[in-house]
Amino acid sequence: MINTVNITHQNRLKDGRGQGRGQDYIPFIQANDNKVASEGWLTRTQGWHSNRIHHTLSKYEYQYLLVQEWTDQVTDIREQFPLPIEETQRIARKLNIMHAHLKGDDVVQTSDFMLSIKDNKKGIIDTARTFKPTNKLTKRTLELFEIERRYYKEIGIEWKVVFDIGRPINFIKNIDWLHDAWRPDVRPGMDSEMVNIIAEPIFEKLKKNGTSLTISKSCLKCDQFIGLEAGTSMFMVKHMLANKRWVTDMNALIRESAPLALEKPVK
């Protein structure tokens, strides 16, 4: 019997999936490929570093993506990164363990993320990361991890498993809250020039309002005072925080129904 999954995987590789960098990279698995979402999550997220849509297949992958987007040292994120099946098959035979398979036919293994990171000594280096909830660890999972680990060790790329414990939940929620506002042009009528024109008066008015008001009410008052369309100041708060032109305590949960202390970064 022909294994349609195996054929699908080979066709994806022929179509260029898993190849390229930055805006040109095509994830080996895309959100629309999965009929059933892992953990109930399938997301398509516009990337900051890559300027393309990122495809994540679980809540944990999405949260990890957000943290990497925020990290200044990360220059590129390639999710659903495929390993060459000939190499992983060779390693599996060497280890005498079963390769990743479906209905008896070997299939392509993937790493959740391949990150390009700035290194002070080596320049830009690649590092692989695989995410796994601790309650999903099994003997079989560890076998597949060992194939992955051996492969990356052979080619000289650091590989690590990231677990779901110890996640900075408030930090992640805050990035999620402001993530879509990173680009100014996602808001109609807004561009970089407009941002530079209105940023200072908005900041000064928000500082004058102080923290006795919720950030939501403070932004509405700011819109009315300057004569901006409702919602503009709140968008600017998100945009300026996302671009780190304004700063706040990102480990404290940001709530629009609560005050928010804003500062400018120390140069």
mmCIF file of C-alpha atoms in Angstrom:
data_model
loop_
_atom_site.group_PDB
_atom_site.id
_atom_site.type_symbol
_atom_site.label_atom_id
_atom_site.label_comp_id
_atom_site.label_asym_id
_atom_site.label_seq_id
_atom_site.Cartn_x
_atom_site.Cartn_y
_atom_site.Cartn_z
ATOM 1 C CA MET A 1 0.000 0.000 0.000
ATOM 2 C CA ILE A 2 1.315 3.484 -0.904
ATOM 3 C CA ASN A 3 1.919 5.728 2.120
ATOM 4 C CA THR A 4 0.412 9.075 1.173
ATOM 5 C CA VAL A 5 2.121 10.879 4.089
ATOM 6 C CA ASN A 6 5.543 9.800 2.836
ATOM 7 C CA ILE A 7 4.677 11.040 -0.654
ATOM 8 C CA THR A 8 3.384 14.306 0.793
ATOM 9 C CA HIS A 9 6.636 14.843 2.696
ATOM 10 C CA GLN A 10 8.726 14.218 -0.399
ATOM 11 C CA ASN A 11 6.571 16.622 -2.415
ATOM 12 C CA ARG A 12 6.985 19.292 0.245
ATOM 13 C CA LEU A 13 10.766 19.015 -0.042
ATOM 14 C CA LYS A 14 10.539 19.229 -3.847
ATOM 15 C CA ASP A 15 8.413 22.354 -3.457
ATOM 16 C CA GLY A 16 11.173 24.010 -1.425
ATOM 17 C CA ARG A 17 9.757 23.605 2.033
ATOM 18 C CA GLY A 18 12.397 23.704 4.748
ATOM 19 C CA GLN A 19 14.667 25.784 2.527
ATOM 20 C CA GLY A 20 15.677 29.428 2.444
ATOM 21 C CA ARG A 21 16.214 31.993 5.156
ATOM 22 C CA GLY A 22 14.419 35.052 6.412
ATOM 23 C CA GLN A 23 11.498 36.079 4.240
ATOM 24 C CA ASP A 24 12.276 33.298 1.751
ATOM 25 C CA TYR A 25 12.046 30.396 4.209
ATOM 26 C CA ILE A 26 9.124 28.020 3.769
ATOM 27 C CA PRO A 27 8.169 25.939 6.859
ATOM 28 C CA PHE A 28 8.124 22.201 6.200
ATOM 29 C CA ILE A 29 4.778 21.956 8.011
ATOM 30 C CA GLN A 30 2.257 24.770 7.724
ATOM 31 C CA ALA A 31 -0.806 25.447 9.838
ATOM 32 C CA ASN A 32 -3.195 24.561 7.029
ATOM 33 C CA ASP A 33 -1.492 21.141 6.608
ATOM 34 C CA ASN A 34 -2.809 19.878 9.948
ATOM 35 C CA LYS A 35 -6.465 18.931 10.087
ATOM 36 C CA VAL A 36 -6.223 18.486 13.865
ATOM 37 C CA ALA A 37 -4.266 21.076 15.843
ATOM 38 C CA SER A 38 -1.781 20.005 18.476
ATOM 39 C CA GLU A 39 -3.124 21.136 21.867
ATOM 40 C CA GLY A 40 -5.946 22.836 19.960
ATOM 41 C CA TRP A 41 -3.700 25.576 18.553
ATOM 42 C CA LEU A 42 -2.767 26.496 15.000
ATOM 43 C CA THR A 43 -1.434 30.005 14.500
ATOM 44 C CA ARG A 44 -0.185 32.125 11.628
ATOM 45 C CA THR A 45 1.824 35.039 12.983
ATOM 46 C CA GLN A 46 3.455 37.897 11.085
ATOM 47 C CA GLY A 47 7.140 37.781 12.032
ATOM 48 C CA TRP A 48 9.213 40.705 13.253
ATOM 49 C CA HIS A 49 12.618 39.322 12.239
ATOM 50 C CA SER A 50 11.603 37.476 9.081
ATOM 51 C CA ASN A 51 8.824 39.673 7.643
ATOM 52 C CA ARG A 52 6.823 36.543 6.768
ATOM 53 C CA ILE A 53 4.059 34.470 8.303
ATOM 54 C CA HIS A 54 5.228 31.989 10.974
ATOM 55 C CA HIS A 55 3.312 28.728 11.374
ATOM 56 C CA THR A 56 3.077 27.260 14.870
ATOM 57 C CA LEU A 57 1.231 24.068 15.708
ATOM 58 C CA SER A 58 0.760 24.317 19.480
ATOM 59 C CA LYS A 59 0.290 26.879 22.219
ATOM 60 C CA TYR A 60 3.802 26.243 23.475
ATOM 61 C CA GLU A 61 5.373 26.755 20.048
ATOM 62 C CA TYR A 62 3.503 30.041 19.690
ATOM 63 C CA GLN A 63 4.649 31.242 23.108
ATOM 64 C CA TYR A 64 8.247 30.285 22.365
ATOM 65 C CA LEU A 65 8.027 32.146 19.059
ATOM 66 C CA LEU A 66 6.907 35.299 20.874
ATOM 67 C CA VAL A 67 9.882 35.179 23.249
ATOM 68 C CA GLN A 68 12.317 34.737 20.357
ATOM 69 C CA GLU A 69 10.700 37.634 18.497
ATOM 70 C CA TRP A 70 11.404 39.855 21.501
ATOM 71 C CA THR A 71 15.040 38.748 21.841
ATOM 72 C CA ASP A 72 17.432 41.224 20.210
ATOM 73 C CA GLN A 73 20.100 38.556 19.614
ATOM 74 C CA VAL A 74 17.782 36.537 17.364
ATOM 75 C CA THR A 75 17.975 37.548 13.703
ATOM 76 C CA ASP A 76 15.929 34.802 12.044
ATOM 77 C CA ILE A 77 13.418 32.141 13.084
ATOM 78 C CA ARG A 78 12.767 29.076 10.938
ATOM 79 C CA GLU A 79 9.989 26.929 12.377
ATOM 80 C CA GLN A 80 9.069 23.348 11.442
ATOM 81 C CA PHE A 81 12.634 22.758 10.237
ATOM 82 C CA PRO A 82 13.161 19.391 8.465
ATOM 83 C CA LEU A 83 16.102 17.069 8.998
ATOM 84 C CA PRO A 84 17.417 15.144 5.954
ATOM 85 C CA ILE A 85 15.708 11.761 6.122
ATOM 86 C CA GLU A 86 18.720 9.866 4.761
ATOM 87 C CA GLU A 87 20.810 11.112 7.693
ATOM 88 C CA THR A 88 18.209 10.455 10.370
ATOM 89 C CA GLN A 89 17.610 6.966 8.955
ATOM 90 C CA ARG A 90 21.349 6.268 9.098
ATOM 91 C CA ILE A 91 21.511 7.424 12.716
ATOM 92 C CA ALA A 92 18.447 5.367 13.650
ATOM 93 C CA ARG A 93 20.060 2.240 12.183
ATOM 94 C CA LYS A 94 23.271 2.977 14.068
ATOM 95 C CA LEU A 95 21.333 3.345 17.324
ATOM 96 C CA ASN A 96 19.186 0.311 16.504
ATOM 97 C CA ILE A 97 15.981 2.224 17.136
ATOM 98 C CA MET A 98 12.938 2.784 14.957
ATOM 99 C CA HIS A 99 12.916 5.905 12.817
ATOM 100 C CA ALA A 100 9.957 8.300 12.902
ATOM 101 C CA HIS A 101 7.289 6.542 10.883
ATOM 102 C CA LEU A 102 3.629 6.328 9.982
ATOM 103 C CA LYS A 103 2.066 2.962 9.231
ATOM 104 C CA GLY A 104 5.510 1.431 8.861
ATOM 105 C CA ASP A 105 6.936 3.990 6.411
ATOM 106 C CA ASP A 106 9.657 6.398 7.525
ATOM 107 C CA VAL A 107 8.735 10.093 7.499
ATOM 108 C CA VAL A 108 10.737 13.315 7.772
ATOM 109 C CA GLN A 109 11.630 14.430 11.295
ATOM 110 C CA THR A 110 11.470 18.113 12.121
ATOM 111 C CA SER A 111 12.800 20.450 14.771
ATOM 112 C CA ASP A 112 10.348 23.018 16.070
ATOM 113 C CA PHE A 113 12.761 25.929 15.580
ATOM 114 C CA MET A 114 16.045 26.762 13.914
ATOM 115 C CA LEU A 115 17.212 30.101 15.279
ATOM 116 C CA SER A 116 19.879 32.396 13.856
ATOM 117 C CA ILE A 117 21.538 34.196 16.756
ATOM 118 C CA LYS A 118 24.135 36.946 17.037
ATOM 119 C CA ASP A 119 27.329 35.682 18.673
ATOM 120 C CA ASN A 120 29.955 38.214 19.731
ATOM 121 C CA LYS A 121 32.803 35.916 18.671
ATOM 122 C CA LYS A 122 31.362 33.880 15.789
ATOM 123 C CA GLY A 123 28.957 36.313 14.151
ATOM 124 C CA ILE A 124 25.588 34.751 13.242
ATOM 125 C CA ILE A 125 25.210 31.131 14.348
ATOM 126 C CA ASP A 126 22.373 28.632 13.998
ATOM 127 C CA THR A 127 20.928 26.805 16.973
ATOM 128 C CA ALA A 128 18.088 24.252 17.006
ATOM 129 C CA ARG A 129 15.320 23.998 19.585
ATOM 130 C CA THR A 130 12.585 21.417 20.102
ATOM 131 C CA PHE A 131 9.672 22.086 22.450
ATOM 132 C CA LYS A 132 8.029 19.323 24.454
ATOM 133 C CA PRO A 133 5.557 19.448 27.363
ATOM 134 C CA THR A 134 6.854 17.356 30.252
ATOM 135 C CA ASN A 135 3.643 15.316 30.366
ATOM 136 C CA LYS A 136 4.293 14.175 26.790
ATOM 137 C CA LEU A 137 7.708 12.649 27.496
ATOM 138 C CA THR A 138 7.837 8.933 26.744
ATOM 139 C CA LYS A 139 10.535 6.397 25.990
ATOM 140 C CA ARG A 140 9.674 6.735 22.310
ATOM 141 C CA THR A 141 9.976 10.524 22.486
ATOM 142 C CA LEU A 142 13.442 10.194 23.995
ATOM 143 C CA GLU A 143 14.470 7.839 21.191
ATOM 144 C CA LEU A 144 13.440 10.389 18.571
ATOM 145 C CA PHE A 145 15.216 13.109 20.542
ATOM 146 C CA GLU A 146 18.396 11.046 20.439
ATOM 147 C CA ILE A 147 18.240 10.838 16.649
ATOM 148 C CA GLU A 148 17.807 14.602 16.532
ATOM 149 C CA ARG A 149 20.599 15.217 19.036
ATOM 150 C CA ARG A 150 23.048 12.974 17.186
ATOM 151 C CA TYR A 151 22.299 14.627 13.861
ATOM 152 C CA TYR A 152 22.962 18.137 15.132
ATOM 153 C CA LYS A 153 26.067 17.051 17.001
ATOM 154 C CA GLU A 154 27.486 15.630 13.757
ATOM 155 C CA ILE A 155 26.974 18.880 11.847
ATOM 156 C CA GLY A 156 28.112 21.112 14.717
ATOM 157 C CA ILE A 157 24.843 22.866 15.575
ATOM 158 C CA GLU A 158 23.725 23.260 19.179
ATOM 159 C CA TRP A 159 20.412 21.539 19.886
ATOM 160 C CA LYS A 160 18.346 21.690 23.067
ATOM 161 C CA VAL A 161 14.929 20.611 24.274
ATOM 162 C CA VAL A 162 12.740 23.339 25.763
ATOM 163 C CA PHE A 163 10.144 22.246 28.330
ATOM 164 C CA ASP A 164 6.922 23.922 29.408
ATOM 165 C CA ILE A 165 7.964 24.417 33.025
ATOM 166 C CA GLY A 166 9.231 27.780 34.219
ATOM 167 C CA ARG A 167 7.730 29.786 31.384
ATOM 168 C CA PRO A 168 7.545 33.580 32.070
ATOM 169 C CA ILE A 169 3.773 33.716 31.602
ATOM 170 C CA ASN A 170 3.269 37.449 32.251
ATOM 171 C CA PHE A 171 6.134 38.292 29.898
ATOM 172 C CA ILE A 172 4.655 36.070 27.194
ATOM 173 C CA LYS A 173 1.153 37.526 27.606
ATOM 174 C CA ASN A 174 2.556 41.043 27.349
ATOM 175 C CA ILE A 175 4.375 40.296 24.087
ATOM 176 C CA ASP A 176 1.187 38.706 22.749
ATOM 177 C CA TRP A 177 -0.740 41.868 23.676
ATOM 178 C CA LEU A 178 1.546 44.209 21.729
ATOM 179 C CA HIS A 179 2.890 41.885 19.034
ATOM 180 C CA ASP A 180 0.607 42.923 16.158
ATOM 181 C CA ALA A 181 1.524 46.604 16.604
ATOM 182 C CA TRP A 182 5.230 46.188 15.786
ATOM 183 C CA ARG A 183 4.723 47.507 12.246
ATOM 184 C CA PRO A 184 3.168 50.987 12.105
ATOM 185 C CA ASP A 185 1.322 50.359 8.844
ATOM 186 C CA VAL A 186 -0.973 47.718 10.323
ATOM 187 C CA ARG A 187 -3.073 50.656 11.500
ATOM 188 C CA PRO A 188 -4.767 52.616 8.671
ATOM 189 C CA GLY A 189 -3.168 56.001 8.093
ATOM 190 C CA MET A 190 -0.117 55.207 10.190
ATOM 191 C CA ASP A 191 3.467 55.051 8.967
ATOM 192 C CA SER A 192 6.947 55.677 10.386
ATOM 193 C CA GLU A 193 6.760 59.404 9.713
ATOM 194 C CA MET A 194 3.435 59.736 11.521
ATOM 195 C CA VAL A 195 4.813 57.721 14.443
ATOM 196 C CA ASN A 196 7.712 60.154 14.790
ATOM 197 C CA ILE A 197 5.371 63.146 14.663
ATOM 198 C CA ILE A 198 2.930 62.036 17.358
ATOM 199 C CA ALA A 199 5.146 59.893 19.620
ATOM 200 C CA GLU A 200 6.509 62.725 21.772
ATOM 201 C CA PRO A 201 3.222 64.570 22.451
ATOM 202 C CA ILE A 202 1.512 61.270 23.280
ATOM 203 C CA PHE A 203 4.300 60.256 25.655
ATOM 204 C CA GLU A 204 4.277 63.641 27.404
ATOM 205 C CA LYS A 205 0.497 63.606 27.821
ATOM 206 C CA LEU A 206 0.502 60.030 29.152
ATOM 207 C CA LYS A 207 3.233 60.960 31.635
ATOM 208 C CA LYS A 208 1.227 64.012 32.702
ATOM 209 C CA ASN A 209 -1.879 61.878 33.209
ATOM 210 C CA GLY A 210 0.208 59.746 35.542
ATOM 211 C CA THR A 211 -0.716 56.345 36.912
ATOM 212 C CA SER A 212 -3.887 57.416 38.681
ATOM 213 C CA LEU A 213 -5.800 56.467 35.517
ATOM 214 C CA THR A 214 -5.972 53.115 33.789
ATOM 215 C CA ILE A 215 -3.903 53.019 30.614
ATOM 216 C CA SER A 216 -7.129 52.646 28.636
ATOM 217 C CA LYS A 217 -8.656 55.847 30.060
ATOM 218 C CA SER A 218 -5.352 57.686 29.874
ATOM 219 C CA CYS A 219 -5.008 56.830 26.175
ATOM 220 C CA LEU A 220 -8.577 57.948 25.422
ATOM 221 C CA LYS A 221 -7.954 61.279 27.174
ATOM 222 C CA CYS A 222 -4.748 61.603 25.194
ATOM 223 C CA ASP A 223 -6.588 60.995 21.910
ATOM 224 C CA GLN A 224 -9.170 63.649 22.811
ATOM 225 C CA PHE A 225 -6.577 66.189 23.957
ATOM 226 C CA ILE A 226 -4.377 65.900 20.838
ATOM 227 C CA GLY A 227 -7.282 65.365 18.436
ATOM 228 C CA LEU A 228 -6.407 61.856 17.346
ATOM 229 C CA GLU A 229 -8.729 59.088 16.223
ATOM 230 C CA ALA A 230 -9.854 56.985 19.198
ATOM 231 C CA GLY A 231 -7.480 54.094 19.740
ATOM 232 C CA THR A 232 -4.434 55.833 18.287
ATOM 233 C CA SER A 233 -2.664 56.400 21.593
ATOM 234 C CA MET A 234 -3.239 52.804 22.703
ATOM 235 C CA PHE A 235 -1.814 51.592 19.395
ATOM 236 C CA MET A 236 1.189 53.862 19.924
ATOM 237 C CA VAL A 237 1.775 52.437 23.392
ATOM 238 C CA LYS A 238 1.905 48.952 21.913
ATOM 239 C CA HIS A 239 4.013 50.011 18.924
ATOM 240 C CA MET A 240 6.565 51.941 20.936
ATOM 241 C CA LEU A 241 6.894 49.148 23.494
ATOM 242 C CA ALA A 242 7.238 46.531 20.747
ATOM 243 C CA ASN A 243 10.038 48.554 19.160
ATOM 244 C CA LYS A 244 11.566 49.262 22.594
ATOM 245 C CA ARG A 245 11.397 53.016 22.098
ATOM 246 C CA TRP A 246 9.379 53.123 25.309
ATOM 247 C CA VAL A 247 9.860 50.663 28.147
ATOM 248 C CA THR A 248 7.910 49.234 31.049
ATOM 249 C CA ASP A 249 8.238 46.246 33.374
ATOM 250 C CA MET A 250 7.503 43.435 30.942
ATOM 251 C CA ASN A 251 7.404 40.873 33.750
ATOM 252 C CA ALA A 252 4.388 42.563 35.321
ATOM 253 C CA LEU A 253 1.147 41.697 33.541
ATOM 254 C CA ILE A 254 -0.098 44.603 31.428
ATOM 255 C CA ARG A 255 -3.835 45.147 31.745
ATOM 256 C CA GLU A 256 -5.674 47.881 29.883
ATOM 257 C CA SER A 257 -7.930 48.191 32.941
ATOM 258 C CA ALA A 258 -4.930 49.071 35.138
ATOM 259 C CA PRO A 259 -2.344 51.883 35.157
ATOM 260 C CA LEU A 260 0.855 51.428 33.142
ATOM 261 C CA ALA A 261 4.135 53.154 33.951
ATOM 262 C CA LEU A 262 6.034 54.118 30.793
ATOM 263 C CA GLU A 263 9.599 55.337 30.477
ATOM 264 C CA LYS A 264 12.122 55.948 27.743
ATOM 265 C CA PRO A 265 15.099 53.602 27.586
ATOM 266 C CA VAL A 266 18.325 54.826 29.121
ATOM 267 C CA LYS A 267 20.845 55.488 26.349
#
